[in-house]
Coordinates of C-alpha atoms in Angstrom, one line a residue:
M1 CA 0.0 0.0 0.0
A2 CA 2.1 2.9 1.3
D3 CA 0.2 5.3 -1.0
F4 CA 0.4 8.5 1.1
P5 CA 1.2 11.2 -1.4
S6 CA 3.6 12.9 1.0
A7 CA 6.0 9.9 1.1
G8 CA 9.3 10.9 -0.3
G9 CA 12.8 9.5 -0.8
F10 CA 13.6 8.3 2.7
T11 CA 10.1 7.1 3.7
Q12 CA 9.5 5.3 0.5
E13 CA 12.8 3.5 0.9
A14 CA 12.0 2.6 4.5
W15 CA 8.5 1.3 3.6
A16 CA 10.0 -0.8 0.8
R17 CA 12.7 -2.2 3.0
N18 CA 10.1 -3.3 5.6
L19 CA 7.3 -4.3 3.3
A20 CA 7.6 -8.0 4.2
A21 CA 7.3 -7.1 7.9
Y22 CA 4.2 -5.0 7.2
E23 CA 2.6 -7.9 5.3
T24 CA 3.3 -10.1 8.3
I25 CA 1.6 -7.6 10.6
R26 CA -1.3 -7.0 8.3
T27 CA -2.1 -10.8 8.1
M28 CA -1.2 -11.8 11.6
P29 CA -4.0 -13.6 13.6
F30 CA -4.7 -10.5 15.8
N31 CA -5.5 -8.3 12.8
A32 CA -7.1 -11.0 10.7
E33 CA -9.6 -11.7 13.6
L34 CA -10.0 -8.0 14.3
A35 CA -11.0 -7.5 10.7
D36 CA -13.6 -10.3 10.6
G37 CA -14.9 -9.5 14.1
S38 CA -13.9 -12.8 15.6
L39 CA -11.1 -11.5 17.9
S40 CA -12.0 -12.6 21.4
P41 CA -13.0 -9.9 23.9
E42 CA -10.3 -11.1 26.2
R43 CA -7.6 -10.6 23.6
F44 CA -8.9 -7.2 22.7
R45 CA -9.1 -6.2 26.3
R46 CA -5.5 -7.1 26.9
Y47 CA -4.5 -5.2 23.8
I48 CA -6.5 -2.0 24.7
V49 CA -5.1 -1.8 28.3
Q50 CA -1.5 -2.2 27.0
D51 CA -2.1 0.3 24.3
A52 CA -3.3 2.8 26.8
H53 CA -0.1 2.3 28.7
Y54 CA 1.9 2.6 25.5
L55 CA 0.4 5.9 24.5
I56 CA 1.7 7.5 27.7
G57 CA 5.2 6.7 26.7
F58 CA 4.5 7.5 23.0
G59 CA 3.3 11.0 24.1
R60 CA 6.5 11.5 26.1
A61 CA 8.5 10.6 23.0
L62 CA 6.5 13.0 20.8
A63 CA 7.1 15.7 23.4
L64 CA 10.8 15.1 23.2
A65 CA 10.7 15.2 19.4
A66 CA 9.0 18.6 19.8
A67 CA 11.8 19.8 22.1
K68 CA 14.4 18.7 19.5
A69 CA 12.6 20.0 16.4
P70 CA 14.6 22.6 14.5
H71 CA 11.5 24.5 13.2
P72 CA 8.6 26.1 15.0
D73 CA 6.0 24.4 12.8
R74 CA 7.5 21.0 13.8
I75 CA 7.5 21.9 17.5
V76 CA 3.8 22.6 17.2
Q77 CA 3.2 19.4 15.2
F78 CA 4.8 17.1 17.7
A79 CA 3.5 18.9 20.8
R80 CA 0.0 18.5 19.3
G81 CA 0.8 14.9 18.6
A82 CA 1.7 14.4 22.2
E83 CA -1.6 15.9 23.2
T84 CA -3.5 13.7 20.8
A85 CA -1.8 10.6 22.1
I86 CA -2.8 11.4 25.7
V87 CA -6.1 13.1 25.3
V88 CA -7.9 12.2 22.1
E89 CA -6.9 8.6 21.8
R90 CA -7.6 8.2 25.5
A91 CA -11.2 9.0 24.7
L92 CA -11.2 6.0 22.3
H93 CA -9.8 3.8 25.0
G94 CA -12.2 5.2 27.5
G95 CA -15.2 3.9 25.5
F96 CA -13.7 0.4 25.4
F97 CA -12.7 0.6 29.1
R98 CA -16.4 1.3 30.0
D99 CA -17.5 -1.6 27.8
Y100 CA -15.0 -4.0 29.4
G101 CA -15.5 -2.8 33.0
I102 CA -11.9 -1.4 33.3
D103 CA -11.7 1.3 35.9
A104 CA -8.8 3.6 36.7
A105 CA -7.7 1.3 39.6
T106 CA -7.7 -1.8 37.4
F107 CA -5.7 0.0 34.7
S108 CA -3.1 1.3 37.1
A109 CA -2.7 -2.1 38.7
T110 CA -2.1 -3.8 35.4
P111 CA 1.6 -3.9 34.7
L112 CA 3.1 -3.2 31.3
S113 CA 3.5 -6.5 29.4
P114 CA 7.0 -7.5 28.2
A115 CA 6.2 -6.3 24.7
C116 CA 4.8 -2.9 25.9
D117 CA 7.5 -2.4 28.4
H118 CA 10.2 -3.1 25.7
Y119 CA 8.6 -0.7 23.2
V120 CA 8.1 2.1 25.6
A121 CA 11.5 1.8 27.2
W122 CA 13.3 1.7 23.8
L123 CA 11.2 4.5 22.3
T124 CA 11.7 6.9 25.2
A125 CA 15.4 6.1 25.4
T126 CA 15.7 6.8 21.7
A127 CA 13.8 10.1 22.1
Y128 CA 16.1 11.2 24.9
A129 CA 19.4 10.0 23.6
E130 CA 19.3 10.0 19.8
P131 CA 19.3 13.0 17.3
Y132 CA 16.1 14.4 16.0
E133 CA 16.4 12.5 12.7
V134 CA 16.7 9.1 14.4
V135 CA 13.8 9.9 16.8
L136 CA 11.5 10.5 13.8
G137 CA 12.6 7.2 12.2
A138 CA 11.6 5.5 15.5
L139 CA 8.2 7.3 15.8
L140 CA 7.1 6.9 12.2
P141 CA 6.1 3.2 12.1
C142 CA 3.5 3.6 14.9
F143 CA 1.8 6.2 12.7
W144 CA 2.1 4.7 9.3
I145 CA 1.6 1.0 10.1
Y146 CA -1.5 1.8 12.2
A147 CA -3.0 3.8 9.3
E148 CA -2.3 1.1 6.7
V149 CA -3.6 -1.7 8.9
G150 CA -6.7 0.5 9.8
R151 CA -7.4 1.2 6.1
D152 CA -6.9 -2.4 5.1
I153 CA -9.3 -3.7 7.9
F154 CA -11.8 -0.9 7.1
A155 CA -12.0 -2.1 3.5
R156 CA -13.1 -5.6 4.6
A157 CA -14.8 -5.2 7.9
S158 CA -18.6 -5.5 8.2
P159 CA -20.6 -2.5 9.6
D160 CA -21.5 -4.5 12.7
N161 CA -17.9 -5.4 13.6
P162 CA -17.6 -5.1 17.4
Y163 CA -14.3 -3.2 17.0
R164 CA -15.7 -0.6 14.6
A165 CA -14.7 2.4 16.7
W166 CA -11.1 1.3 16.6
I167 CA -11.2 0.6 12.9
D168 CA -12.9 4.0 12.1
T169 CA -10.3 5.9 14.2
Y170 CA -7.2 4.5 12.4
A171 CA -8.8 4.4 9.0
G172 CA -10.2 8.0 9.4
E173 CA -9.2 11.2 7.6
E174 CA -8.0 12.9 10.7
F175 CA -5.5 10.2 11.6
G176 CA -4.5 10.0 7.9
E177 CA -3.6 13.7 8.0
A178 CA -1.4 13.2 11.1
V179 CA 0.4 10.3 9.3
A180 CA 1.0 12.4 6.2
A181 CA 2.4 15.2 8.3
M182 CA 4.7 12.7 10.1
I183 CA 5.9 11.2 6.8
A184 CA 6.7 14.8 5.5
A185 CA 8.5 15.7 8.7
T186 CA 10.6 12.5 8.5
D187 CA 11.6 13.1 4.8
E188 CA 12.4 16.7 5.7
A189 CA 14.7 15.5 8.5
A190 CA 16.4 13.0 6.2
T191 CA 17.2 15.7 3.6
G192 CA 20.8 16.5 3.9
A193 CA 21.5 13.8 6.5
S194 CA 24.8 12.0 6.2
P195 CA 24.7 8.4 5.0
I196 CA 25.6 7.2 8.5
L197 CA 22.7 9.2 10.0
R198 CA 20.3 7.9 7.4
D199 CA 21.4 4.3 8.2
R200 CA 20.6 5.0 11.9
M201 CA 17.2 6.3 10.9
H202 CA 16.5 3.1 8.9
A203 CA 17.7 1.0 11.8
A204 CA 15.3 2.8 14.1
Y205 CA 12.4 2.5 11.7
A206 CA 13.0 -1.3 11.3
H207 CA 13.3 -1.9 15.0
A208 CA 10.1 0.0 15.7
T209 CA 8.4 -2.1 13.0
R210 CA 9.5 -5.3 14.8
L211 CA 8.2 -3.9 18.1
E212 CA 4.8 -3.1 16.5
Y213 CA 4.5 -6.8 15.6
G214 CA 5.6 -7.9 19.0
F215 CA 3.0 -5.6 20.7
W216 CA 0.1 -7.2 18.8
E217 CA 1.5 -10.7 19.1
G218 CA 2.0 -10.3 22.8
A219 CA -1.6 -9.3 23.3
Y220 CA -2.8 -12.1 21.2
R221 CA -0.8 -14.8 22.9
D222 CA -1.1 -13.3 26.4
V223 CA 2.7 -13.1 26.8
S224 CA 3.4 -12.0 30.4
W225 CA 6.3 -11.9 32.7
P226 CA 7.5 -15.3 33.9
L227 CA 8.3 -14.0 37.4

């Protein structure tokens, strides 16, 4: 897919390099069952709780990207992105939390899963320690893969799919605009970057893509801490 018109040199290359990984994500059992509505409530409940935990860390990473951004427009973009991760998407989770009887105490008492903990720790460490260009390479897959998976599922999901709110959010125009802006910012950052820095951007993008897979797979298989 990858048909966002804003995709340029770096992002097109990153997508192409990781296309097999995206196809694995698109067709993995979690997303296949989400698309046809057969995903068990228990699995979706595990996912949505961990996703709410993840978005707190994602918001922090976006805030750090805003702090490192070289241009005022990008500062605003990432600061607003952090707000969206914490406030707007929390509203989506809040609806599912009510449906599944998850209150604030239950959420707080649920530890981050191994997959979620790994993703959040790596992403925030990258946002703190790496240059702006690499931070954007790390952040982009969460935007882009969710949009592509959302649009793919939207195209084949029935109107009465029990996870319709999730599908509509990530297939929607508003999220698509945020993804296009993130793609444009990443290509802008890659312009003029040295070959070594571009390689680091690609490495960050590839690792974040692997962590996206691990996040969904962990929720599907109920992977928890052994101790």
